[in-house]
Protein backbone atom coordinates (compact mmCIF):
# COMPACT_ATOMS: atom_id res chain seq x y z
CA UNK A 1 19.95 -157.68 9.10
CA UNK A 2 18.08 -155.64 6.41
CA UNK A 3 15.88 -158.41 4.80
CA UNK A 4 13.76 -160.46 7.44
CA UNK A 5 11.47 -161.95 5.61
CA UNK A 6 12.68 -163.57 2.18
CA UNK A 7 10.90 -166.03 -0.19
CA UNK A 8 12.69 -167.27 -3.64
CA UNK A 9 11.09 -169.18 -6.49
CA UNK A 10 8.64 -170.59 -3.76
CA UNK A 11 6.12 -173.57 -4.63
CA UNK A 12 3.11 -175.18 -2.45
CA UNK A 13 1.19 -177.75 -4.30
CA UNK A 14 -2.47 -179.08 -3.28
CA UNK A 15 -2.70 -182.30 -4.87
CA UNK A 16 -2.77 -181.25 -8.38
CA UNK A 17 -3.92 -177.25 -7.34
CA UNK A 18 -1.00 -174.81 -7.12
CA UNK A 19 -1.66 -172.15 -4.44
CA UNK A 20 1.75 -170.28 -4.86
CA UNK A 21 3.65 -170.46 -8.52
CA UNK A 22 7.52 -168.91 -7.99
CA UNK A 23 7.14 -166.81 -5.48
CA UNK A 24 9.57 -163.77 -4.74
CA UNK A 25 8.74 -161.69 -1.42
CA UNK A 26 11.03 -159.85 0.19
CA UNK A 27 10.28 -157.57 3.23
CA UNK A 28 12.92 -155.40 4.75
CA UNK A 29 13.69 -154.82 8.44
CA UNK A 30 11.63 -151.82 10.55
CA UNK A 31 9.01 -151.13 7.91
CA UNK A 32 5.22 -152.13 7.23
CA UNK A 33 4.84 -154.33 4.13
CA UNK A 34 1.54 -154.58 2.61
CA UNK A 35 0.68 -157.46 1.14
CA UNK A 36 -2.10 -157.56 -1.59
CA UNK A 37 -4.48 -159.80 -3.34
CA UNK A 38 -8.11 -161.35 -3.38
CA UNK A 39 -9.14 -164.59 -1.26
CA UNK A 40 -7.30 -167.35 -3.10
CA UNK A 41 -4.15 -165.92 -4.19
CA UNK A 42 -1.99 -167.24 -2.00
CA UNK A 43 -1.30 -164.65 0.89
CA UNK A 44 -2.53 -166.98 3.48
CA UNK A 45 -0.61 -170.20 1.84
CA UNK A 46 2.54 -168.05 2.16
CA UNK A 47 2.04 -167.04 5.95
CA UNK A 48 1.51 -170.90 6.68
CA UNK A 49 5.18 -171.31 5.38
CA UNK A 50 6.82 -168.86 6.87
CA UNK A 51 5.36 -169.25 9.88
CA UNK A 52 6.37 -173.11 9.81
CA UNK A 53 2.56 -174.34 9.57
CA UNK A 54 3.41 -175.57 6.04
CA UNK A 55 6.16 -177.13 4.10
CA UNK A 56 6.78 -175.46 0.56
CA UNK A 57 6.82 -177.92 -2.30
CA UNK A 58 10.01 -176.26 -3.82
CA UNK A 59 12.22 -173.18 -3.26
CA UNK A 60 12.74 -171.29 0.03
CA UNK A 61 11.84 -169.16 2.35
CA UNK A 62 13.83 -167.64 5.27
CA UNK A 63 12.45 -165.30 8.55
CA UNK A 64 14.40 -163.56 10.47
CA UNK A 65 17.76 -165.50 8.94
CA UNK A 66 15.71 -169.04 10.12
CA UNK A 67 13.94 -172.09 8.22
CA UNK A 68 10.75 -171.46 9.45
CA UNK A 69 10.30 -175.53 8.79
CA UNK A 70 12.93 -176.39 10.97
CA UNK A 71 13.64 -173.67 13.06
CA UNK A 72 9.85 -172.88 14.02
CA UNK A 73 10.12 -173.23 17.57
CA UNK A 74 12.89 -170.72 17.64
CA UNK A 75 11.37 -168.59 14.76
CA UNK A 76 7.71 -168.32 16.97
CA UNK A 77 9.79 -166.77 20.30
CA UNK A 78 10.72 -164.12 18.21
CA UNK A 79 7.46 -163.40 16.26
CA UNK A 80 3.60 -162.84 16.81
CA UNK A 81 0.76 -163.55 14.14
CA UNK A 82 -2.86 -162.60 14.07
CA UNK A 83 -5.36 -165.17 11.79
CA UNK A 84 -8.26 -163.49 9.96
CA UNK A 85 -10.44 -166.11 11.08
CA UNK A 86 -9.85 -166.46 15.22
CA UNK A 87 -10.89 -169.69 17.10
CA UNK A 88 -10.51 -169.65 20.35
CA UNK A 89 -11.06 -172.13 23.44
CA UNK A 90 -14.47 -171.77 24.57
CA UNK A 91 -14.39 -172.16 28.20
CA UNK A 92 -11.23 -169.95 28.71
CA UNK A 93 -12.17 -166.49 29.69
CA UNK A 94 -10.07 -163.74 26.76
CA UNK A 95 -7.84 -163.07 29.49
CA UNK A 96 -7.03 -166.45 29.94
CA UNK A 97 -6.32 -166.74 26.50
CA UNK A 98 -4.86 -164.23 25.75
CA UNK A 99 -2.14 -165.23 29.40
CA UNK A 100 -1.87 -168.74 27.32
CA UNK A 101 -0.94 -167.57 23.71
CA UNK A 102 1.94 -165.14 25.65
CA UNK A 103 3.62 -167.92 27.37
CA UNK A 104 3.43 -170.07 24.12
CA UNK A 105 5.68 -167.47 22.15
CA UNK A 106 7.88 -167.65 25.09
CA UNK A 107 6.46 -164.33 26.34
CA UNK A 108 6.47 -162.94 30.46
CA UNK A 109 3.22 -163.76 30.86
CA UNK A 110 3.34 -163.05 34.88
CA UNK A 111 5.69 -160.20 34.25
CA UNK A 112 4.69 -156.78 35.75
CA UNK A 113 5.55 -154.45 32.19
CA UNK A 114 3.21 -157.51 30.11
CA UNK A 115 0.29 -157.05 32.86
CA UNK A 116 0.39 -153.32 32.31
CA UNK A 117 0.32 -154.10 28.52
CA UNK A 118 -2.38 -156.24 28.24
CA UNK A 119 -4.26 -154.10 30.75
CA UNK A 120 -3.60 -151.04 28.65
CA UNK A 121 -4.30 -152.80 25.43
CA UNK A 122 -7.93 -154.38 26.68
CA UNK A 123 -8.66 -150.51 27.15
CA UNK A 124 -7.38 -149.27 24.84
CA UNK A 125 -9.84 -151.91 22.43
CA UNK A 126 -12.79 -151.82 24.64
CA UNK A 127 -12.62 -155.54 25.54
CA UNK A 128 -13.84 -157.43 28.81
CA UNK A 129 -11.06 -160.09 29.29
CA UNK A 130 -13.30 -161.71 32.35
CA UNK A 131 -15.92 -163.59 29.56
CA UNK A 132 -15.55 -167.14 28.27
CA UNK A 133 -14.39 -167.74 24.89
CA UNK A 134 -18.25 -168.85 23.43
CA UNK A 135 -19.33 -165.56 24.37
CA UNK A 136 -17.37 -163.20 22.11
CA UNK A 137 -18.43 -162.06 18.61
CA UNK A 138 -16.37 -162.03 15.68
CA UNK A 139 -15.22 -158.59 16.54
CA UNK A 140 -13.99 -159.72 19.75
CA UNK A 141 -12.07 -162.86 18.88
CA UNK A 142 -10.25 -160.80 16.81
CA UNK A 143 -9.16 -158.57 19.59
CA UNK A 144 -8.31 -161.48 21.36
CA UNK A 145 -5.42 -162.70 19.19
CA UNK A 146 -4.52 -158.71 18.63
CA UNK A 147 -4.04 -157.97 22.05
CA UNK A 148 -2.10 -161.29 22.42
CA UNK A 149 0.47 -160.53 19.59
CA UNK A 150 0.91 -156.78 20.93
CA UNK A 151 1.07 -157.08 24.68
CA UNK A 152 4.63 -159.04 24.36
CA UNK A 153 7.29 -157.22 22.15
CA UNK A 154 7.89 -159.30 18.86
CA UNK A 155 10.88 -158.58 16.23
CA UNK A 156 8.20 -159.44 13.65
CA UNK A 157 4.57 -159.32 13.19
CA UNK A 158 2.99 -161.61 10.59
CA UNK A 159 -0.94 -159.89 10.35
CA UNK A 160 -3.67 -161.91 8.30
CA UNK A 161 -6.57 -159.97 7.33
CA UNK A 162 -5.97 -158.39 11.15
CA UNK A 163 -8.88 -156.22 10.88
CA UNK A 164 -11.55 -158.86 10.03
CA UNK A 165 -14.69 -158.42 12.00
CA UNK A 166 -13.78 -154.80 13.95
CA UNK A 167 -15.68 -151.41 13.67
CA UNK A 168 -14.26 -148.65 11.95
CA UNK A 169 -13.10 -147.20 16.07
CA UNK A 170 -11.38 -150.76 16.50
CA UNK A 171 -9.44 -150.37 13.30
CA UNK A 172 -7.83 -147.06 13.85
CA UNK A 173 -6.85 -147.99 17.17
CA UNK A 174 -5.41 -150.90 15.68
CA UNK A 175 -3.59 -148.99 13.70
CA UNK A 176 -2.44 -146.43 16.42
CA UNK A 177 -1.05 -149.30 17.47
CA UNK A 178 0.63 -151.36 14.98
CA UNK A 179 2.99 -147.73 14.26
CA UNK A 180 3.95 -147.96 17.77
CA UNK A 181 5.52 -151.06 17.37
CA UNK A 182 7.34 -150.20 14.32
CA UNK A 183 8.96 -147.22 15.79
CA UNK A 184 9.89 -149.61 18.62
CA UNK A 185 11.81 -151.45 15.66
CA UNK A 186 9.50 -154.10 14.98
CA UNK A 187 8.93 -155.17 11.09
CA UNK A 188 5.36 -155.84 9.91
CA UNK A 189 3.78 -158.21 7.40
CA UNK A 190 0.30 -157.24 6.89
CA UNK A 191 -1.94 -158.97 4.39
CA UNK A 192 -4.90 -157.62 3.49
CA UNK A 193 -7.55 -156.83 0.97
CA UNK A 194 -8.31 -153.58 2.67
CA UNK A 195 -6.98 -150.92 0.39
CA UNK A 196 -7.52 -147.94 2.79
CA UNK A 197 -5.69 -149.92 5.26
CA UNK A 198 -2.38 -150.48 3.63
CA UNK A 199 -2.78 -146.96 1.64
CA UNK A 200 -3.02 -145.79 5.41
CA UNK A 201 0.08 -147.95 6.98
CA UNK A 202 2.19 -149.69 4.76
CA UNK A 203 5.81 -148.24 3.54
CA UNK A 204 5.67 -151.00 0.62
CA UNK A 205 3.36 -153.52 -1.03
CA UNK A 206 3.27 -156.76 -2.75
CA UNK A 207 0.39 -157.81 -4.60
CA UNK A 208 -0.32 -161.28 -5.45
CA UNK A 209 -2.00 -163.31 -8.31
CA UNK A 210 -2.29 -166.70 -8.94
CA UNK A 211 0.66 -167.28 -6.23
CA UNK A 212 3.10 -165.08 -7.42
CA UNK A 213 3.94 -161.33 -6.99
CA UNK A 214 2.94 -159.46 -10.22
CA UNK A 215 4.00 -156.08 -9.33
CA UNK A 216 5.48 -153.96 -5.81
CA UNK A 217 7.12 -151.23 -4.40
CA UNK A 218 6.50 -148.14 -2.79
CA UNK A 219 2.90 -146.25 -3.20
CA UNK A 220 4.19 -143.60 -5.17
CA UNK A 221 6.43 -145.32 -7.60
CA UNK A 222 2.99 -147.91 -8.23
CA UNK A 223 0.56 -145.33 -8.78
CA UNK A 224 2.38 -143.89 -12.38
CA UNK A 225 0.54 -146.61 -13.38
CA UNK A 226 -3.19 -145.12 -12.95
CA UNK A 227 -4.66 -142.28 -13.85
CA UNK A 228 -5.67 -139.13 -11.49
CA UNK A 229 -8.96 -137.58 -11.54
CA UNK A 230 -9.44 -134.21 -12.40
CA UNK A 231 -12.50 -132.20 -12.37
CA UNK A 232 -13.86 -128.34 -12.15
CA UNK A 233 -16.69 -126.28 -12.73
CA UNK A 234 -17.26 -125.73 -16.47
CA UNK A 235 -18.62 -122.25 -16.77
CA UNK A 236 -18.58 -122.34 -20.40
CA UNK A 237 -15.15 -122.54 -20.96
CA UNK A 238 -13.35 -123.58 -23.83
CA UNK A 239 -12.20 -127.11 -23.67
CA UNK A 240 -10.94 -127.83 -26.81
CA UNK A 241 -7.25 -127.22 -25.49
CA UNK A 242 -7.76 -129.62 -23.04
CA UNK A 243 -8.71 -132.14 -25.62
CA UNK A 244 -5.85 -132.09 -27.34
CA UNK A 245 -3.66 -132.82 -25.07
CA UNK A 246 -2.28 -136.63 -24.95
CA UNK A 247 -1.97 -136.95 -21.21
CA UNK A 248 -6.03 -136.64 -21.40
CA UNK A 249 -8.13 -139.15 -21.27
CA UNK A 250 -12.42 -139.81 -21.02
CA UNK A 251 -12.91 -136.01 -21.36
CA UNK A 252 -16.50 -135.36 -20.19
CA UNK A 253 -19.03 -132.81 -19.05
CA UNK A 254 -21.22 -134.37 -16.04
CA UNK A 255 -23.48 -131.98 -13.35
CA UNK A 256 -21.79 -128.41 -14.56
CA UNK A 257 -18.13 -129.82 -14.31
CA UNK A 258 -15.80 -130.72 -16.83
CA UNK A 259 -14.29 -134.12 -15.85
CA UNK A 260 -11.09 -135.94 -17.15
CA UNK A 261 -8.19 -138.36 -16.45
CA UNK A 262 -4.64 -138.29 -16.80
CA UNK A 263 -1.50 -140.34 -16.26
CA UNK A 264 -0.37 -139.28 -13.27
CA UNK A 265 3.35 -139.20 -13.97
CA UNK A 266 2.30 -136.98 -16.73
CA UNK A 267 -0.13 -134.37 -14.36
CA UNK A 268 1.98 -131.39 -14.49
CA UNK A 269 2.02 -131.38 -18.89
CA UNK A 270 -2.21 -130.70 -17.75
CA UNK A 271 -1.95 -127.63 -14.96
CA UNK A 272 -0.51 -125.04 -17.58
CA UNK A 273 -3.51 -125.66 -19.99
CA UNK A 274 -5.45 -125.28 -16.48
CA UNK A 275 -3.94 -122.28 -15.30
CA UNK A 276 -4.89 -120.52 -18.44
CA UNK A 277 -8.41 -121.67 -18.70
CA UNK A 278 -8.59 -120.24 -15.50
CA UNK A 279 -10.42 -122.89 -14.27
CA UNK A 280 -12.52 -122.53 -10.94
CA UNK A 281 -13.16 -125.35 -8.59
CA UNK A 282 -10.78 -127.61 -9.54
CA UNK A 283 -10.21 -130.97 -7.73
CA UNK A 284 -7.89 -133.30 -7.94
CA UNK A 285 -8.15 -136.75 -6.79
CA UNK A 286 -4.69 -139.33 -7.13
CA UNK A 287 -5.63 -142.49 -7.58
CA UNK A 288 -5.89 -145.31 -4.81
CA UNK A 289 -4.43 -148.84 -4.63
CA UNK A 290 -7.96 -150.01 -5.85
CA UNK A 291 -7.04 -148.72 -9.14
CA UNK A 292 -3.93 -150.80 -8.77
CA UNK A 293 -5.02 -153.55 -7.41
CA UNK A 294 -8.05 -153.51 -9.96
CA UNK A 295 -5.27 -153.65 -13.00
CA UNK A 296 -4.28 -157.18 -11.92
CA UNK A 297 -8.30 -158.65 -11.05
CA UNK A 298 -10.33 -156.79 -12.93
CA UNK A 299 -10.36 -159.61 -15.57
CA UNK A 300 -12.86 -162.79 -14.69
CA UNK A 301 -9.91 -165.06 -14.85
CA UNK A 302 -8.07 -163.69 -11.88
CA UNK A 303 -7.78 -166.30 -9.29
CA UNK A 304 -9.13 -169.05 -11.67
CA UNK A 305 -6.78 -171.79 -10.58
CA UNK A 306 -7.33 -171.24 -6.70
CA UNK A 307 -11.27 -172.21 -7.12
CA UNK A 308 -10.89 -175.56 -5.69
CA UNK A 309 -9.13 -174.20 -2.51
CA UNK A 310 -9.71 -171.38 -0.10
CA UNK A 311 -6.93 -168.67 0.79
CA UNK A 312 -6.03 -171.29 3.44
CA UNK A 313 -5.24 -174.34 1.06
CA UNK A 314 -7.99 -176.01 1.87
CA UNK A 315 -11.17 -177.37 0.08
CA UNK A 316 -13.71 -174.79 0.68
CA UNK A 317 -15.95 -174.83 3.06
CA UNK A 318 -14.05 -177.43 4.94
CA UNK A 319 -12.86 -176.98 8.16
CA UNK A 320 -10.82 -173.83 9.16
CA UNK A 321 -7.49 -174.93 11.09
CA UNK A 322 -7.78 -173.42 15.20
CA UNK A 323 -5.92 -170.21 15.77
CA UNK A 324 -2.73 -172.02 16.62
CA UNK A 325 -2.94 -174.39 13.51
CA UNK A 326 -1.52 -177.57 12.75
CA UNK A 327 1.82 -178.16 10.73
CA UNK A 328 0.61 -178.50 6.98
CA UNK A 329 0.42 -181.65 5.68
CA UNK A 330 4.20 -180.56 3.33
């Protein structure tokens, strides 16, 4: 099965807010989909759905060839999910928890291969499984549902702002991690807002706005639609050839270096005009998914319609659903 997770024309109404308007995801087997927007588009509304938490108002959504509405006990044997925002039971110890959440999903939670796992996981994130829930940080709680959706193998992992609350050591073991289980086979949802972080892992990326996908695809065929940096040390050279030139753009002289952008599908009409100022010092810097991401929130507007709710579909500052949730209301 190539396609394992796929959404078409979905809806979710709140009362009279829509959090997700025609929705079309579609996230293909063995590779790590990134999937983009600001708190309030709709990236947490969709992971309530397809991980059966939530009933869509119209259209569908399959996982793994299931209804994740009426197939979610099935569906959750078969996949693993981290929440942004962990709560855990405070007089279990992380172990403990972590034991529980495994046998939930069906996993071998006395097996000998999940011990070594967790135990190799706990070190591998510098956490003490012995304390009781009330005593972690936010940091910790979050390696508590990581280390519970990576000690048992999973066909799919579905990863909410994963890296919420860990150090910058935390994260890049995190994502040491999250490649091992793709070469293993495993596919990966991973929503985020953390541009370095899906630059870093992801094969292919959706961004959202308003609840629906306004543009995707690989990293390279998204970023012909920025402009790359150049700069290098003026010297008092000529520019005026430069200026000409109608891949340039925002020519400028700034601390002794001449400075400009360019489309980057259209680099290569620049580096003959470079070669032959014989420029020195030149650097050039592609541009990053905040530039994309930027193109689709950079106006106040953006996420107008989701004010009245939080990323979660509920009112804000209401009550945030425990890390195993509660179906959705439909």
């Amino acid at each position: 099965m190539n396609t394992v997770i796929q959404t078409v024309g979905l809806h979710k109404n709140f009362g009279k807010v829509r959090a997700l308007d025609g929705l079309d995801l579609d996230v293909r087997a063995g590779e790590i989909h990134g999937f983009l927007g600001p708190n309030g588009a709709g990236k947490s509304t969709t992971l309530r759905i397809l991980l059966g938490l939530a009933k869509a108002t119209s259209g569908s959504a399959t996982v793994l060839g299931m209804d994740p509405w009426t197939q979610a006990v099935e569906l959750h044997r078969r996949l693993a999910y981290v929440p942004g925002d962990v709560r855990l039971w405070p007089n279990l110890s992380g172990g403990e928890t972590i034991d529980l959440l495994s046998r939930l999903r069906g996993g071998t939670a006395d097996g000998a291969a999940y011990r070594r796992s967790k135990d190799r996981l706990c070190q591998a994130f510098d956490f003490d499984p012995a304390k009781k829930g009330r005593a972690y940080s936010k940091g910790n709680r979050q390696k508590v549902a990581l280390i519970a959706a990576l000690a048992t193998d999973a066909e799919l992992y579905l990863l909410d702002e994963p890296t919420s609350g860990l150090d910058p050591l935390m994260e890049e073991v995190f994502r040491r991690e999250l490649l091992a289980v793709v070469e293993r086979g495993a596919t990966v949802l991973l929503s985020s807002h953390i541009l370095t972080e899906v630059e870093v892992l992801c094969h292919r990326v959706s961004i959202i706005r308003a609840g629906r996908i306004v543009d995707g695809g690989t990293l390279d065929s998204l970023r012909h639609l920025t402009r790359t940096e150049i700069s290098f040390a003026a010297d008092g050279l000529d520019t005026a050839s430069l200026a000409r030139l109608g891949a340039v753009h925002d020519l400028t002289f700034d601390a002794g270096r001449v400075k400009f952008s360019a489309e980057s599908d259209r680099v290569a009409e620049v580096l003959p005009a470079l070669g032959a100022l014989a420029v020195q010092g030149l650097t050039i810097t592609p541009p990053s998914l905040e530039e994309l991401f930027l193109r689709h929130y950079g106006d106040p507007a953006a996420g107008a319609e989701s004010g009245a709710l939080d990323d979660d579909g509920d009112h804000r500052h209401g009550a945030r659903r425990h890390l195993l949730g509660a179906r959705g209301r439909g």
